[in-house]
Coordinates of C-alpha atoms in Angstrom, one line a residue:
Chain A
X1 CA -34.0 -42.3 22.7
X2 CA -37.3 -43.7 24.6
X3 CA -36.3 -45.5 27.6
X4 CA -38.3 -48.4 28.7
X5 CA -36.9 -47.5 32.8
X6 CA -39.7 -46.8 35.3
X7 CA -38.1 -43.8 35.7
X8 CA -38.6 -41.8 32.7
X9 CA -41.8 -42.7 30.7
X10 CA -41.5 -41.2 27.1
X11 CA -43.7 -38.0 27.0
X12 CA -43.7 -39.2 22.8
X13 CA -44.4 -42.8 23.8
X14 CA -47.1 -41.4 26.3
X15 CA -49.2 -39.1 23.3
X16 CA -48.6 -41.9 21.0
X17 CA -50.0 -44.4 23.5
X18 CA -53.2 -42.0 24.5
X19 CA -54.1 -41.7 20.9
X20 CA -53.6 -45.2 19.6
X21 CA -56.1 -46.2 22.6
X22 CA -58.4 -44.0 21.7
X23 CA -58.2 -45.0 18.1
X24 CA -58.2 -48.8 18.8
X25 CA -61.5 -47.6 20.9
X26 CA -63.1 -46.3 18.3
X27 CA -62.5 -49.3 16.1
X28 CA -63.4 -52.2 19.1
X29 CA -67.0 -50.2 19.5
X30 CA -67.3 -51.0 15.4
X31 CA -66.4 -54.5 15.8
X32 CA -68.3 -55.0 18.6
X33 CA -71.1 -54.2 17.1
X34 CA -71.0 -56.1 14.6
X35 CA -71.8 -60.2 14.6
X36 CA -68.4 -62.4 15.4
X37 CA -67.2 -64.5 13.4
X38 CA -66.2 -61.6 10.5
X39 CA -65.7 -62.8 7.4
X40 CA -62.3 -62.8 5.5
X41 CA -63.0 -59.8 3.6
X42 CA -64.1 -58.1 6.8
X43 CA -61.3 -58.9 9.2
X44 CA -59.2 -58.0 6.5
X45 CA -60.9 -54.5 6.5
X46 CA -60.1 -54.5 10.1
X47 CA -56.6 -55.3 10.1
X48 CA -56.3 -52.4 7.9
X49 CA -58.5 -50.2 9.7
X50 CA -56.2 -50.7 12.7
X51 CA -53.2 -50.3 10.9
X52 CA -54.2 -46.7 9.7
X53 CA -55.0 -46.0 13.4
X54 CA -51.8 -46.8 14.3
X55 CA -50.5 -44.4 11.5
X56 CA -52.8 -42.0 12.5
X57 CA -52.2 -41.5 15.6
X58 CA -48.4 -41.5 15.4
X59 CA -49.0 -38.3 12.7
X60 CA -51.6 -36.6 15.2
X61 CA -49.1 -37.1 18.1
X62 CA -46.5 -35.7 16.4
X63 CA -48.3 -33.0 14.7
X64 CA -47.2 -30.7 11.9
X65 CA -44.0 -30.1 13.7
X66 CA -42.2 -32.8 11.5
X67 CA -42.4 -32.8 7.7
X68 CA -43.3 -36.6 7.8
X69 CA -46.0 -36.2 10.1
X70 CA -47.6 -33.4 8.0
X71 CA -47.3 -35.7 4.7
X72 CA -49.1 -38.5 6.4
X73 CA -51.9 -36.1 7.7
X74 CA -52.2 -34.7 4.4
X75 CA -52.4 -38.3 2.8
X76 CA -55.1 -39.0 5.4
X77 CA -56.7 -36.1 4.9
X78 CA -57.2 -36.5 1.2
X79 CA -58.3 -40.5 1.5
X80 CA -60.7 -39.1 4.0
X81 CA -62.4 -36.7 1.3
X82 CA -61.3 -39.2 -1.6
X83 CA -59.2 -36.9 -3.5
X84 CA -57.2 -39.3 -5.0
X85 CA -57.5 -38.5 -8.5
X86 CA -56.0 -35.1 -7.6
X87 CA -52.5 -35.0 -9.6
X88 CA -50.0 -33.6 -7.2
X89 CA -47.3 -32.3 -9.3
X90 CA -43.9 -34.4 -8.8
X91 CA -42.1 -32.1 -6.7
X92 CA -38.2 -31.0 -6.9
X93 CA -37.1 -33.6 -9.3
X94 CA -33.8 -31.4 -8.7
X95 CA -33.4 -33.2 -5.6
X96 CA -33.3 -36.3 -7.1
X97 CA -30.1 -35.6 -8.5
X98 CA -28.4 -33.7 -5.6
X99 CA -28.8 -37.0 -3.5
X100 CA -27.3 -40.4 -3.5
X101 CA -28.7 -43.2 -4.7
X102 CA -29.9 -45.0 -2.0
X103 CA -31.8 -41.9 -0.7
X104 CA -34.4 -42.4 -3.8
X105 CA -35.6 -45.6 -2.1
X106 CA -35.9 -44.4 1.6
X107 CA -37.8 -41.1 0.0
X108 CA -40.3 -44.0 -0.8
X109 CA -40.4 -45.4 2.9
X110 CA -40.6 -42.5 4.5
X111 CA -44.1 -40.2 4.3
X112 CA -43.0 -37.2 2.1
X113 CA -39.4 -38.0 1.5
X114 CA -39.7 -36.9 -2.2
X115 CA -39.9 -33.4 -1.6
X116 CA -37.3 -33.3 0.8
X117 CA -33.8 -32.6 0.0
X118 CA -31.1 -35.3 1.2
X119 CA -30.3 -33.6 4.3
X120 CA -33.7 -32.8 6.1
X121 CA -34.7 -36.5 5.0
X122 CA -32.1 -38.3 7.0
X123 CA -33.4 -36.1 9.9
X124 CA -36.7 -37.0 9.1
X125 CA -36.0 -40.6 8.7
X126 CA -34.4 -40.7 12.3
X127 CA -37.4 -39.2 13.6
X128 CA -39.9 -41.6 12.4
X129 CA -37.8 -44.0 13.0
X130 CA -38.3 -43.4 16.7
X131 CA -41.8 -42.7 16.4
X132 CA -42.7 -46.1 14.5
X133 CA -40.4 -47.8 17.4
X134 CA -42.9 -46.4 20.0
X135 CA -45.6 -47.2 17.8
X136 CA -44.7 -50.5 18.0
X137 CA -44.1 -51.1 21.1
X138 CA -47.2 -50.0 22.3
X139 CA -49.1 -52.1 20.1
X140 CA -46.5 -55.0 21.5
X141 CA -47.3 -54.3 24.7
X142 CA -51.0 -53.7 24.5
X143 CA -51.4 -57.4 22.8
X144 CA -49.0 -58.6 25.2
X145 CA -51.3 -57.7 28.3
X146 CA -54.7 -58.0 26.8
X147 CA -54.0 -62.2 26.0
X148 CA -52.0 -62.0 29.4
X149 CA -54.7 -60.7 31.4
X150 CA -57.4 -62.9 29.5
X151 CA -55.4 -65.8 30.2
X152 CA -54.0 -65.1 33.5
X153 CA -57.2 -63.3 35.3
X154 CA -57.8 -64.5 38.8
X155 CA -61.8 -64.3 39.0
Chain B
X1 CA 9.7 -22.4 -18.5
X2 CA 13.4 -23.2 -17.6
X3 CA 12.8 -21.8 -14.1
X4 CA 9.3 -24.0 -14.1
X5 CA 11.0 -27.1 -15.2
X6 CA 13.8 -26.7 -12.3
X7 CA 11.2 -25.7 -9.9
X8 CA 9.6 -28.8 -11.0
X9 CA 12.2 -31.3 -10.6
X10 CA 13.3 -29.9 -7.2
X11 CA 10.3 -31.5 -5.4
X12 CA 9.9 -34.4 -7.9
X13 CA 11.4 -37.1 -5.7
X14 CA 10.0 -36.1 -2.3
X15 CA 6.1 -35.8 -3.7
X16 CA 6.5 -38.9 -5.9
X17 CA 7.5 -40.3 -1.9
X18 CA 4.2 -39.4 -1.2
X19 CA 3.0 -40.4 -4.4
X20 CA 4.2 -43.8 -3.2
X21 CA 2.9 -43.9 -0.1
X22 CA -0.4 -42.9 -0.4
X23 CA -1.2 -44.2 -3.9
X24 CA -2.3 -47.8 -4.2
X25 CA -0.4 -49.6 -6.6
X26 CA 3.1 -51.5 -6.3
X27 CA 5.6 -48.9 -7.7
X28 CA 8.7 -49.6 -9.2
X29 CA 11.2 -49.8 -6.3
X30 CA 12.9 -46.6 -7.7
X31 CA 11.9 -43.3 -9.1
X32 CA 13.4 -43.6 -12.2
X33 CA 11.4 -46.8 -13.0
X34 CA 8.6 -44.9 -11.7
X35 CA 9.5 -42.1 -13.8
X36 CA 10.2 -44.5 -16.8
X37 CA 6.6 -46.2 -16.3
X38 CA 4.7 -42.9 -16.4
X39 CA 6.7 -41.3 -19.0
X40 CA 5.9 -44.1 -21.2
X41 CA 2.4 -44.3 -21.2
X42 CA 1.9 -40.8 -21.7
X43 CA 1.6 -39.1 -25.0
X44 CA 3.9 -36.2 -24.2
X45 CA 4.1 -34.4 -27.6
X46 CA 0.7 -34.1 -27.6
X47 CA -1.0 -30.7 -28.6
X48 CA 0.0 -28.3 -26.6
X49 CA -2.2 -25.3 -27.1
X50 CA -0.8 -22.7 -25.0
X51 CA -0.3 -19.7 -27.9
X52 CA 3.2 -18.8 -27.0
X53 CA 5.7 -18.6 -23.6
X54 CA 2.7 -16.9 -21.9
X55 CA 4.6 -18.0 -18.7
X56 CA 1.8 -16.7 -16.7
X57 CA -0.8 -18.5 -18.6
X58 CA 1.1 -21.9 -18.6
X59 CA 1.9 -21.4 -14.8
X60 CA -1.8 -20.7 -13.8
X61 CA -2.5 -23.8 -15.8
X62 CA 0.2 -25.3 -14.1
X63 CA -0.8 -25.3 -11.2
X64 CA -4.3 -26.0 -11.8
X65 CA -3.3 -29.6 -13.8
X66 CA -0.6 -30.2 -10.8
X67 CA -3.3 -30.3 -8.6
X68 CA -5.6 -32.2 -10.7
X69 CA -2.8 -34.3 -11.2
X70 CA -2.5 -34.8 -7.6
X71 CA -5.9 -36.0 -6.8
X72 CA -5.5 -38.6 -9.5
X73 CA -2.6 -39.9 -9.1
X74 CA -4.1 -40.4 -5.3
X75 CA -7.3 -42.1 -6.2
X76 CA -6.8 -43.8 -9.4
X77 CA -3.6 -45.3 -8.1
X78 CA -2.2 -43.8 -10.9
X79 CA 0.7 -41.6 -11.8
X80 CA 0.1 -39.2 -15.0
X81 CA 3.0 -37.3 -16.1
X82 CA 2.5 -34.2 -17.7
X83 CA 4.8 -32.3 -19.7
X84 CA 4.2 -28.7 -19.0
X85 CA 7.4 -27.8 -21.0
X86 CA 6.3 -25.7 -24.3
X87 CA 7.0 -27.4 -27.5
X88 CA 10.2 -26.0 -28.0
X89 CA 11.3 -28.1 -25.2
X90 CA 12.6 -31.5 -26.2
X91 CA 13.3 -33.1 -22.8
X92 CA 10.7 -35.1 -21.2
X93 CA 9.9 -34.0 -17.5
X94 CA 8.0 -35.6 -14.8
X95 CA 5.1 -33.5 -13.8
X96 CA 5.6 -33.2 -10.2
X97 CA 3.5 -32.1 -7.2
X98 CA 4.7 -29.0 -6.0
X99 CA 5.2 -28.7 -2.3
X100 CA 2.2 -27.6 -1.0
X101 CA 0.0 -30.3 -2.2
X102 CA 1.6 -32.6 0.5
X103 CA -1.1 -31.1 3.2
X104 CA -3.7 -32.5 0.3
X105 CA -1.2 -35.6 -0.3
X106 CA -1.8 -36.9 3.4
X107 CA -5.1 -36.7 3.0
X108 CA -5.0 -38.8 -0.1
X109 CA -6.9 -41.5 0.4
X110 CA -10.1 -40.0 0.8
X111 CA -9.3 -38.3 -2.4
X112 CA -11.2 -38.6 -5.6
X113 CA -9.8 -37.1 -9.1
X114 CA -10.8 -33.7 -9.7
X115 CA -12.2 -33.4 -13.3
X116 CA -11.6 -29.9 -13.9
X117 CA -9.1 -29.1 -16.6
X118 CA -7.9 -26.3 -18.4
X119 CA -6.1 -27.8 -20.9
X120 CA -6.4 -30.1 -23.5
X121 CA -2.7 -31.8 -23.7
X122 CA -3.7 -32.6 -19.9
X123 CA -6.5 -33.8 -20.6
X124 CA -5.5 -36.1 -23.5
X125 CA -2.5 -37.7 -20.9
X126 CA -5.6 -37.5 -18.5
X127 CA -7.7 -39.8 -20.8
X128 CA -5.0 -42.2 -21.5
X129 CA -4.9 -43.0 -17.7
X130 CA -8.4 -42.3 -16.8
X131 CA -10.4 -44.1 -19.4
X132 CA -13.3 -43.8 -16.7
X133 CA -13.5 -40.1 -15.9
X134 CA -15.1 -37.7 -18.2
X135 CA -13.4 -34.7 -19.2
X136 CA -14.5 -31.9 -21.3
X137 CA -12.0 -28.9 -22.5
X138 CA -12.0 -25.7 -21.1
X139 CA -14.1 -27.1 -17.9
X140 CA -12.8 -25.0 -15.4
X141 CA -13.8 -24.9 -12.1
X142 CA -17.5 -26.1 -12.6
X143 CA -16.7 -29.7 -13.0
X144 CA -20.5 -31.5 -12.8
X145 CA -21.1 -32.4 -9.3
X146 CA -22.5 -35.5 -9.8
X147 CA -19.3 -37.1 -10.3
X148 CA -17.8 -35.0 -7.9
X149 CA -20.4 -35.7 -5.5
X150 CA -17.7 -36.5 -2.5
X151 CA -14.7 -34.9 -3.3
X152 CA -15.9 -31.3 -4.0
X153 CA -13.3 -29.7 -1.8
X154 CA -10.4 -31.0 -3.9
X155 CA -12.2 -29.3 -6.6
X156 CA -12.4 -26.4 -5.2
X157 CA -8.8 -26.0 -4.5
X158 CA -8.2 -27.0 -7.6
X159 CA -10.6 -24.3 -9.0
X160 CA -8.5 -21.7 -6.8
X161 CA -5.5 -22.6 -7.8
X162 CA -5.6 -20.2 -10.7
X163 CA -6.4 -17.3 -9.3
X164 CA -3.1 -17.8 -6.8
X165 CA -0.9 -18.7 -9.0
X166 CA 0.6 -15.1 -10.0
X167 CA 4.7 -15.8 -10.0
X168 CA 6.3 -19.2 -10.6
X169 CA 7.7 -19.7 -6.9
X170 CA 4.7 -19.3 -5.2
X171 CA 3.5 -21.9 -3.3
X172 CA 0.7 -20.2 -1.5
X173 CA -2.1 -22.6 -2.7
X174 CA -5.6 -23.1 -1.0
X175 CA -5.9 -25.4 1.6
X176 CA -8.4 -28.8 1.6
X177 CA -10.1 -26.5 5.0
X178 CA -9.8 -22.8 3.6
X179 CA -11.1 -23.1 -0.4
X180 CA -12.9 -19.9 -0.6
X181 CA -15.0 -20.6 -3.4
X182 CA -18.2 -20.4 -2.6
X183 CA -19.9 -23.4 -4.2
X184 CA -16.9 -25.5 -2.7
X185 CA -18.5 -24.0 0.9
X186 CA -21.5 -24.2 0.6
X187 CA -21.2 -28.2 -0.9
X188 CA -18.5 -28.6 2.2
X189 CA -21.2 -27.2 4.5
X190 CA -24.4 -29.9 3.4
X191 CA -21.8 -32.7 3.3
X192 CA -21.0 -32.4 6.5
X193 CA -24.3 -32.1 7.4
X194 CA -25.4 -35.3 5.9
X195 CA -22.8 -37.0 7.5
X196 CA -24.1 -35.7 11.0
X197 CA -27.5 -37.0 10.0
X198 CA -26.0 -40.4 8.7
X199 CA -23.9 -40.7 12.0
X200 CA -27.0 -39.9 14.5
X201 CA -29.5 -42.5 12.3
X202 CA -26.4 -45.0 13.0
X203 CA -27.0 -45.0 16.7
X204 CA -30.7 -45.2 15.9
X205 CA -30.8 -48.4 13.7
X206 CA -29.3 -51.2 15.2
X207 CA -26.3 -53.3 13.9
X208 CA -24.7 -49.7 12.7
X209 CA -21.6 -51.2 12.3
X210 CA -21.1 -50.5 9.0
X211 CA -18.5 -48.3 7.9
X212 CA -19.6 -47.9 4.1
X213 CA -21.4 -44.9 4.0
X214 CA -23.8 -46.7 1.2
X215 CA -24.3 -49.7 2.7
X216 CA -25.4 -47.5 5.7
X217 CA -28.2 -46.4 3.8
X218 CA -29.1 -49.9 3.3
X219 CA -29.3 -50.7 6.3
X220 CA -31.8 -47.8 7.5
X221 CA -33.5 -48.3 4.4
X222 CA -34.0 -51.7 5.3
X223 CA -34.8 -51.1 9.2
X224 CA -37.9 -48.9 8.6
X225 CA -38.8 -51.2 6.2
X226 CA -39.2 -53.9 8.8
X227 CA -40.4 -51.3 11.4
X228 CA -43.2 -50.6 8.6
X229 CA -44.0 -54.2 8.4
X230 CA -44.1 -54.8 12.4
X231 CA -46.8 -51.9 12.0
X232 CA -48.3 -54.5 9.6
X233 CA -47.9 -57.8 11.0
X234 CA -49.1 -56.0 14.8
X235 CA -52.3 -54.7 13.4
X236 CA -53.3 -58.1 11.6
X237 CA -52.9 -60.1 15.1
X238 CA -54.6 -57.5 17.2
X239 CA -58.0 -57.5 17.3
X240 CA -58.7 -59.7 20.0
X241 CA -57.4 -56.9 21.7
X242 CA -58.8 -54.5 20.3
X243 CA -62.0 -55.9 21.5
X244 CA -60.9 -55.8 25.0
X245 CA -59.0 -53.0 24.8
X246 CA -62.4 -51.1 24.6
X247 CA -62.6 -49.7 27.5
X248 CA -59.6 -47.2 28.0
X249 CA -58.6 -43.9 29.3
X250 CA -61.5 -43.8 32.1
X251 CA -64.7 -44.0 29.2
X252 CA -66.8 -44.7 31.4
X253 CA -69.7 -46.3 29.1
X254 CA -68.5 -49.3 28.7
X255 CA -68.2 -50.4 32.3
X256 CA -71.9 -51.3 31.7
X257 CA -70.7 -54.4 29.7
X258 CA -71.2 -58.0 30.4
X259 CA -69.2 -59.0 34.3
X260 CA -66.7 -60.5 32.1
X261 CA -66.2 -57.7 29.8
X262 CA -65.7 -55.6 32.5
X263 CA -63.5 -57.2 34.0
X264 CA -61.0 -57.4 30.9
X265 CA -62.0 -53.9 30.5
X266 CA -60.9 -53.2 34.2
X267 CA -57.4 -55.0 33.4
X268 CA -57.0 -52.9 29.8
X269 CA -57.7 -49.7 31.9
X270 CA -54.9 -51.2 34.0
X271 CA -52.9 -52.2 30.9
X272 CA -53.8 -48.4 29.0
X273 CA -52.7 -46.3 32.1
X274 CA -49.4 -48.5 32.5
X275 CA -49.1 -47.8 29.3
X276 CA -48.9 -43.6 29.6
X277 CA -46.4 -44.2 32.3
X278 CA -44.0 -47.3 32.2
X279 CA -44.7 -50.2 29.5
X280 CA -41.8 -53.1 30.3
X281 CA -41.7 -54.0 33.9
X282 CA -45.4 -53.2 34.3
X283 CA -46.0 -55.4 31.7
X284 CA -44.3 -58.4 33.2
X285 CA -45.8 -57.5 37.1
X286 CA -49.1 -57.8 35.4
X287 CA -48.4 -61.0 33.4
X288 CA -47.3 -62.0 36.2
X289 CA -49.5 -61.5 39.1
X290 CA -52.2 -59.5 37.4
X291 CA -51.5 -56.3 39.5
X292 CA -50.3 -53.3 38.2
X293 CA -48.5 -49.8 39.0
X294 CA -50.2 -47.0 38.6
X295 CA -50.6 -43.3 39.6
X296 CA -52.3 -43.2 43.0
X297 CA -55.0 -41.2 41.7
X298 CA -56.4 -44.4 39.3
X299 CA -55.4 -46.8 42.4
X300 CA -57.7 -46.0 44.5
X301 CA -60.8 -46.0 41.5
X302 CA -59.5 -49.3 39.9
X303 CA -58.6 -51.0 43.3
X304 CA -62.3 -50.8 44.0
X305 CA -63.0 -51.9 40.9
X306 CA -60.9 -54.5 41.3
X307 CA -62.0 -55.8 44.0
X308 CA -65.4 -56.1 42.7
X309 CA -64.6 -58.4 40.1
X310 CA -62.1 -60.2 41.4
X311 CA -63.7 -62.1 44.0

């Protein structure tokens, strides 16, 4: 599990950290760019925009080594190129039935549970749980110290 | 079928102890009413369709319906008796457990009926108990999996019990851990691989003190739900930080910002290396006295930074 001790930083926690930065960089150079106050509409654009970074970069650190990670990368991909009309067939309906109930609805949570059969998605599902745990943490912590250090600067 | 019936009644009273013990219902306090209650709820002259005194054939199904029997009588808290005497018999016999299913007996509880069934007079004494389970004739040791989605193994001895049984006194039956058929393996071997994942996600989530395997699910289910929605709810409130958070991982170009700018971006570039190596206690020194740890090679670079816009 991640541990928070100064001891052992979380090589997971540390690639999730680098990219989300560089993400939320690439997004604060947009919005800086751009006249404050944003409207509704726009902010709301934002929120989202950092949101997707934040799923972003927890696929890209992970990489195609979890099956997850490659769903989300593959549903990134194709919003990217706006292939959405693309019908993707509904995969393995067999493994629909081999499962128990409850799995149906964490296929749905999870990135790319329905083509997984029951046992590789509980695996799965641990792993992202420990992945969006990191994710946010970091974002915790990063909001933590940037209103702590606006507030509590000594200048 | 005479030796059957005395084979039969040798270990009626010491499995219907276990019967007793493991099943859930308040039994009579004797055997006989035991014996008595069963008996009379069953519809023992019903068709019988074994063709003749095929001993073989009735002891192979036999076998197969004691253990069926077995499993329900352990789950449903129910007692069938089954008459496995041929028609020409007139006496009414309990339909014990042989021996060997007492290994299967103490693991009762965990036990769910096995629907396979060779035989329809079974299955008729099966229904009258069992209104619930579905039984077709003739379904032999591919019982559908969906109902026997957890108790696969029983089935599986069940399903081998036919192929053992060769003489009357035999007792060698399968046991629950050594069921060779392979389906019953192979559906043995992904079980207990779920419940390896489900045991490992249960350290993961917290409050994983829930024994129900079901209500388990919920629970992760419902945890990554949230965890989704802190992704959410973080992302909404963070753009004030995002803002200021601009100048990470040593970039270089934005250090020609506004004095004020650059120093929040000099504390994010604190905040964004802290964050690569230890995020809690960091956090708090920095909250607190606006200093920071950091690998010595960024000390000396911010320090001087630091001291620039700190004064």
């Amino acid at each position: 599990m991640k541990s928070t001790s100064p001891q052992n930083p979380n090589p997971l926690k540390k690639k999730l950290a680098s990219r989300f930065l560089k993400a939320m960089k690439k997004l604060s150079h947009k919005i800086s760019s751009s006249p404050s106050p944003p409207s509704t509409a726009e902010r709301r654009r934002r929120h989202r925009a950092v949101r997707a970074a934040a799923y972003a970069s927890m696929a890209s650190a992970v990489g195609p080594r979890r099956a997850w990670s490659r769903a989300l990368l593959r549903k990134l991909r194709s919003k990217a190129t706006a292939t959405s009309g693309r019908k993707t067939a509904r995969r393995n309906p067999r493994n629909i039935g081999t499962r128990f109930l409850g799995l149906n609805e964490l296929c749905d949570v999870v990135p790319g549970g329905k083509a997984m059969d029951s046992c590789s998605l509980l695996s799965e599902t641990g792993h992202y749980i420990k992945c969006l745990r990191a994710q946010v943490q970091i974002m915790r912590e990063i909001l933590d110290s940037s209103s702590s250090s606006s507030s509590s600067r000594i200048l | 079928m005479n030796n059957l019936n005395s084979l039969m009644n040798q270990h009626q009273m010491s499995s219907l102890h276990e019967i007793h013990d493991h099943s859930q219902f308040d039994p009579p306090s004797s055997h006989d009413e035991f014996l008595h209650q069963m008996l009379s709820t069953t519809s023992p002259a019903s068709a019988f369709p074994w063709g003749g005194d095929d001993q073989q054939h009735q002891i192979s199904s036999a076998r197969a319906m004691l253990l069926q029997q077995h499993q329900l009588l352990l789950s449903r808290s129910l007692a069938a008796a089954n008459d496995l005497r041929s028609p020409t018999e007139a006496d009414p016999g309990f339909f014990p457990l042989p021996r060997d299913d007492r290994d299967d007996v103490v693991d009762g509880p965990s036990f769910k009926p096995a629907i396979a069934e060779n035989d329809a007079s079974i299955k008729a004494l099966f229904n009258g108990f069992t209104g619930s389970l579905g039984q077709t004739t003739n379904q032999d040791q591919h019982f559908p999996h969906s109902q026997t989605d957890s108790f696969g193994v029983s089935a599986s001895a069940a399903a081998s019990q036919p192929s053992a049984a060769g003489q009357p006194r035999q007792r060698v039956r399968a046991r629950r851990g050594q069921a060779t058929d392979p389906h019953s393996i192979a559906e043995r071997l992904r079980r207990e691989r779920i419940a390896e994942r489900m045991k490992a996600l249960q350290e993961l989530v917290p409050n994983a003190n829930r024994t129900d395997k079901a209500s388990m699910l919920d629970e992760i289910i419902d945890y990554v739900k949230f965890l989704r929605l802190q992704v959410k709810v973080l992302s909404t409130s963070r753009l004030g930080g995002a803002a200021a958070v601009a100048p990470l991982l040593g970039d270089a170009s934005s250090q020609g910002k506004k004095g004020e700018k650059e120093g929040m971006a000099t504390a994010e570039q604190k905040v964004a290396k802290l964050l690569e190596e230890d995020m809690g206690s960091a956090m708090q020194y920095l909250q607190g006295k606006g200093l920071c740890l950091m690998p010595i090679s960024l000390a000396t670079s911010i320090s001087s930074s630091s001291t620039q816009t700190s004064t």
